[in-house]
CSV table of C-alpha atoms in Angstrom, one decimal:
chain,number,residue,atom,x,y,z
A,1,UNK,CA,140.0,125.0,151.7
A,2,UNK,CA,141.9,121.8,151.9
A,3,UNK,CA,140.5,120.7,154.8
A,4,UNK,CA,137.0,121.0,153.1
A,5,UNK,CA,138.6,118.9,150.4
A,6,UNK,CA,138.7,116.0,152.6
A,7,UNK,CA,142.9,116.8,153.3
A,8,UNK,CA,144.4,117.0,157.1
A,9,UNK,CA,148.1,116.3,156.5
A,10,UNK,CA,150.4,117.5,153.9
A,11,UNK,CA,154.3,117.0,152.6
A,12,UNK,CA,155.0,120.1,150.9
A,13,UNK,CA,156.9,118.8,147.6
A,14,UNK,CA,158.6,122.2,146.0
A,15,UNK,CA,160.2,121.7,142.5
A,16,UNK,CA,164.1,121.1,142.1
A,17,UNK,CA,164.3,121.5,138.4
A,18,UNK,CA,167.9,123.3,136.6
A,19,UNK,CA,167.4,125.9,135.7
A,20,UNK,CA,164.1,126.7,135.7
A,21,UNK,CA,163.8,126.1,139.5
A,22,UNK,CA,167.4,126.5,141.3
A,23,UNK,CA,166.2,125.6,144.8
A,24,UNK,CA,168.9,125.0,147.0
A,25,UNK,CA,167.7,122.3,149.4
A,26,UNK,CA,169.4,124.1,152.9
A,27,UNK,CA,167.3,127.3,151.9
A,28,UNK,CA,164.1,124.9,151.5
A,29,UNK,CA,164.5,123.8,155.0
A,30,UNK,CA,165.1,127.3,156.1
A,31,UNK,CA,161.9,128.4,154.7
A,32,UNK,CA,159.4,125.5,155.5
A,33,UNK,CA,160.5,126.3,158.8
A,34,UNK,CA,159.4,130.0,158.8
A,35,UNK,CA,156.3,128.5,157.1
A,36,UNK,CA,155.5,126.3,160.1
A,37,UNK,CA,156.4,128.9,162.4
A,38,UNK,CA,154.0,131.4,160.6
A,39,UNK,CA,151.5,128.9,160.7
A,40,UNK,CA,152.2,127.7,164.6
A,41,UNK,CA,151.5,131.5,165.6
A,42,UNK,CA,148.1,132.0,164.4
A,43,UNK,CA,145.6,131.1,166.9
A,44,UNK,CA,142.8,130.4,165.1
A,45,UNK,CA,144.5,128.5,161.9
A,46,UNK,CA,142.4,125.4,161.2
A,47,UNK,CA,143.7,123.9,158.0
A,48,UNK,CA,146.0,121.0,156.7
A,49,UNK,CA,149.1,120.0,159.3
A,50,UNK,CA,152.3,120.4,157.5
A,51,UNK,CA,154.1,117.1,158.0
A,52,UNK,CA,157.0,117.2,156.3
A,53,UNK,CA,159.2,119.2,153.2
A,54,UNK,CA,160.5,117.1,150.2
A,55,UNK,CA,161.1,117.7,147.1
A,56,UNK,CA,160.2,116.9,143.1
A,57,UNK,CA,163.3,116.5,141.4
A,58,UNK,CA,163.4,117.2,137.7
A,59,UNK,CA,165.3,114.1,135.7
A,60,UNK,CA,167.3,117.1,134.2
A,61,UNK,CA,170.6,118.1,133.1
A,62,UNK,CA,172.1,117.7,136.6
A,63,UNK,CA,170.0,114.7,138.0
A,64,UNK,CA,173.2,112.8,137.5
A,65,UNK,CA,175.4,115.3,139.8
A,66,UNK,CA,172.2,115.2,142.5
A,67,UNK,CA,172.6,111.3,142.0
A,68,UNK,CA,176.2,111.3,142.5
A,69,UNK,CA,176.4,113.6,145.6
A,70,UNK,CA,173.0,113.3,146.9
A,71,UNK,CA,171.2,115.9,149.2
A,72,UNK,CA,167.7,114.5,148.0
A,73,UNK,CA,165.1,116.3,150.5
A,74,UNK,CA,163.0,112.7,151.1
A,75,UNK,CA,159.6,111.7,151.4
A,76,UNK,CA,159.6,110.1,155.3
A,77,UNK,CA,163.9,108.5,155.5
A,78,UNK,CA,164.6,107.3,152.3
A,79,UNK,CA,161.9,108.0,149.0
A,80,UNK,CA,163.3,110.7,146.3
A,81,UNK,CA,159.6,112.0,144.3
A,82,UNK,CA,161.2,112.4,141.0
A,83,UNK,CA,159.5,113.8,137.9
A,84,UNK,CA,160.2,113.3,134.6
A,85,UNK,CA,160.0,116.2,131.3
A,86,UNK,CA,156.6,116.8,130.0
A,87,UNK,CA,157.9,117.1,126.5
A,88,UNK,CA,160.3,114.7,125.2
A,89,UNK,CA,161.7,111.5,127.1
A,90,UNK,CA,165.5,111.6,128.5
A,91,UNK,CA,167.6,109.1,127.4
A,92,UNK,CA,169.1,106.1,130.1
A,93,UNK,CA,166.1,106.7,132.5
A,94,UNK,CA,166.1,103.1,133.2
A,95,UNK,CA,169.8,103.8,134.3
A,96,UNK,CA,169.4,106.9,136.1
A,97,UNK,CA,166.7,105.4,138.6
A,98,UNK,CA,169.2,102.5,138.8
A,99,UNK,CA,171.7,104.5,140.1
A,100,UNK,CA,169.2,106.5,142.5
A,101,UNK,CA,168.4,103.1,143.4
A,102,UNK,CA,171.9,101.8,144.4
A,103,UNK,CA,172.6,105.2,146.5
A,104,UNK,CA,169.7,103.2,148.5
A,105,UNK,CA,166.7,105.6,148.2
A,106,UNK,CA,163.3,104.0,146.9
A,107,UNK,CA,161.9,106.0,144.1
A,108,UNK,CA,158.4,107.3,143.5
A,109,UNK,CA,157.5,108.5,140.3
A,110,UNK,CA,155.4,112.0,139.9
A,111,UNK,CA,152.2,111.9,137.5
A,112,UNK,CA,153.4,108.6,134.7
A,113,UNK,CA,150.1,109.7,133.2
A,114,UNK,CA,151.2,113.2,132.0
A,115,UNK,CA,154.0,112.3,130.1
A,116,UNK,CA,153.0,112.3,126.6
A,117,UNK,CA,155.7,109.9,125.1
A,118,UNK,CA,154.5,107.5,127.8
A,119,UNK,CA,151.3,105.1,128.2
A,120,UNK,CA,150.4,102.4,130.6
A,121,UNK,CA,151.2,100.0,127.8
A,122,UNK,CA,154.8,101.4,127.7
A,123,UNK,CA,158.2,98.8,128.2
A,124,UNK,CA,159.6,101.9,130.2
A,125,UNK,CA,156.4,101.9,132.5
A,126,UNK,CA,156.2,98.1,133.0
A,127,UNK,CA,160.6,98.1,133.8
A,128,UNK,CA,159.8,100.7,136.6
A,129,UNK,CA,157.3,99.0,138.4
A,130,UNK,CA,159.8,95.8,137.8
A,131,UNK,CA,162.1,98.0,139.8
A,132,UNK,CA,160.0,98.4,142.5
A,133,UNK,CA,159.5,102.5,141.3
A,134,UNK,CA,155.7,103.4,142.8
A,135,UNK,CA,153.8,106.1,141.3
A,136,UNK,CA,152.0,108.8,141.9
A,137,UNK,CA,148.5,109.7,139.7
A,138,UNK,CA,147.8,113.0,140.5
A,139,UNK,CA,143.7,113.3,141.5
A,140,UNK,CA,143.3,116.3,139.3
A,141,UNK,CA,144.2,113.6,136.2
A,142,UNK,CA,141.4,111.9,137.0
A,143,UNK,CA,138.5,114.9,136.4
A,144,UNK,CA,140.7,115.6,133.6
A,145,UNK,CA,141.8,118.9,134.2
A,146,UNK,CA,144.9,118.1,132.1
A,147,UNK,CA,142.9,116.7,129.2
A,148,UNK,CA,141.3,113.9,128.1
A,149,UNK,CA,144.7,111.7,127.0
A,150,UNK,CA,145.7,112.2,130.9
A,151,UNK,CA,142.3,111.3,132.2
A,152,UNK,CA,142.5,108.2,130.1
A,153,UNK,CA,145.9,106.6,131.0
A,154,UNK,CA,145.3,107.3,135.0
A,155,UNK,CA,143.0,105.4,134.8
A,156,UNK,CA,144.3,102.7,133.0
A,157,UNK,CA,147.5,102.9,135.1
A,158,UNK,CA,144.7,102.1,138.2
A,159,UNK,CA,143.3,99.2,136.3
A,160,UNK,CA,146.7,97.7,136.4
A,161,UNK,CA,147.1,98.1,139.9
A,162,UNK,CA,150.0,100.1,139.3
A,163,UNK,CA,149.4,103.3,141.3
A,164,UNK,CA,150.6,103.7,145.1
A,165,UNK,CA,150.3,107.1,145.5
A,166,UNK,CA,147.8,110.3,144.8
A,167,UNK,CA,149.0,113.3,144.7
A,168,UNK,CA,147.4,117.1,144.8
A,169,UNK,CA,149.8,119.0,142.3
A,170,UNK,CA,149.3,122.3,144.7
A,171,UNK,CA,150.2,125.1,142.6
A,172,UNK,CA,147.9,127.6,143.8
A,173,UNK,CA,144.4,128.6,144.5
A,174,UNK,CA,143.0,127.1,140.8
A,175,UNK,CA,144.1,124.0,141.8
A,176,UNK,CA,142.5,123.9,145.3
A,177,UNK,CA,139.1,124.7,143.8
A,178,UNK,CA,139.5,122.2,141.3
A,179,UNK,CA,140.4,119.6,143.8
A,180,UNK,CA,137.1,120.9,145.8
A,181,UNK,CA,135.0,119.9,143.1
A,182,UNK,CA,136.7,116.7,142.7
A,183,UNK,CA,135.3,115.7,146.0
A,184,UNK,CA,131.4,116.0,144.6
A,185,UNK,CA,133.0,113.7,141.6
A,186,UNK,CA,131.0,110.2,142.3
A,187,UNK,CA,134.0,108.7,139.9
A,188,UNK,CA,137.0,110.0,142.4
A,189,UNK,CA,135.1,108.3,145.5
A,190,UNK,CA,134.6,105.0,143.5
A,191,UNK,CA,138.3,105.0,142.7
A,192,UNK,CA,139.2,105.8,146.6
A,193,UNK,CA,136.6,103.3,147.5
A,194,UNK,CA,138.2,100.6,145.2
A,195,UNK,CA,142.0,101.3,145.7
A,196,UNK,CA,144.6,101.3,148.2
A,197,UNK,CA,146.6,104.2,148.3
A,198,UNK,CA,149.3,105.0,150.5
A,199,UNK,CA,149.1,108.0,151.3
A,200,UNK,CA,147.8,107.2,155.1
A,201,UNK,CA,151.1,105.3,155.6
A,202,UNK,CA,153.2,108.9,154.3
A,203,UNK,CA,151.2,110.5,157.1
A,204,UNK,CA,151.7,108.4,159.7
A,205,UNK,CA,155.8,108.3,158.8
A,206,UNK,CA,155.8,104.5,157.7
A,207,UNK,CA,155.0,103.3,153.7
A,208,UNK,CA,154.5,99.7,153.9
A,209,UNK,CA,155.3,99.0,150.1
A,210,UNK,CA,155.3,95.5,148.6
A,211,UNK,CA,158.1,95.8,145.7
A,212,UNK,CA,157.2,93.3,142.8
């Protein structure tokens, strides 16, 4: 179904949240390998190539500990995906990404648009991208399958030019219809035909990223 989506390479990005999601990131490993295995054994499997395993880390109660003692499954050598609470903003994020920052890991930042205490016109938004922090819009935002206030401020966020990244937000199969439809969306292949994403660069193990 992916592939008919328009998608031939993923990163599989599993949540790392306390303690909603305890993944362990050893165990990860242990099963995106069986996955790949499973996968490499079937003859006649034709869909996306599974690139690489990462993770989406929760700024939660323990992001601090991760921080200190880092075991950060990356995106390619050295980006941490990092997501923030979809309910009330943590305090010291500014500090926290700081800190991530001097451990010497580049920092992308999971769906800004969902975050209802947050909006394109935000100090916190325009600090991050002063930090060199790229984010990721995810496509579904865009049809608004998360609402119209989503919709809305993904956009904006591409009319600032501040959007490096598109991400699928692959929870299961509602999702992968939903992103099917996107690709009859005449809106999603303006934005793809107006924007540079770089999510080719992810897939071909090299992000070429101007920092402001």
């Amino acid at each position: 179904m992916m592939k008919a989506a328009g998608f031939s390479k993923a990163v599989c990005t599993p949540h790392f949240q306390y303690p909603r999601y305890p993944n362990d990131e050893d165990d990860i490993r242990k099963r995106f390998s069986v996955l790949k295995d499973a996968v490499a054994r079937q003859e006649d499997y034709n869909g996306v190539e599974l690139i690489g395993i990462a993770g989406e880390y929760r700024v939660d109660a323990i992001f601090d500990q991760r921080v200190a003692n880092p075991r950060f499954l990356r995106i390619i050598d050295h980006y941490v995906l990092t997501e923030l609470s979809l309910h009330q903003q943590v305090m010291g994020l500014e500090e926290k990404f700081f800190n991530l920052q001097m451990k010497g890991y580049d920092i992308i930042l999971a769906h800004p648009e969902r975050y209802p205490y947050l909006n394109p016109s935000s100090k916190l938004l325009e600090r991050f991208k002063e930090m060199g922090v790229m984010f990721q819009v995810n496509i579904l935002s865009l049809t608004g399958f998360y609402g119209e206030s989503c919709r809305r401020k993904a956009y904006e966020l591409l009319e600032r030019r501040w959007v490096e990244l598109l991400g699928t937000d692959m929870h299961n199969n509602v999702y992968a219809h939903a992103l099917l439809d996107a690709t009859h969306d005449r809106k999603i292949e303006k934005v793809l035909d107006s924007n540079t994403f770089l999510n080719k660069d992810v897939a071909a193990g090299v992000i070429k990223h101007n920092k402001l």
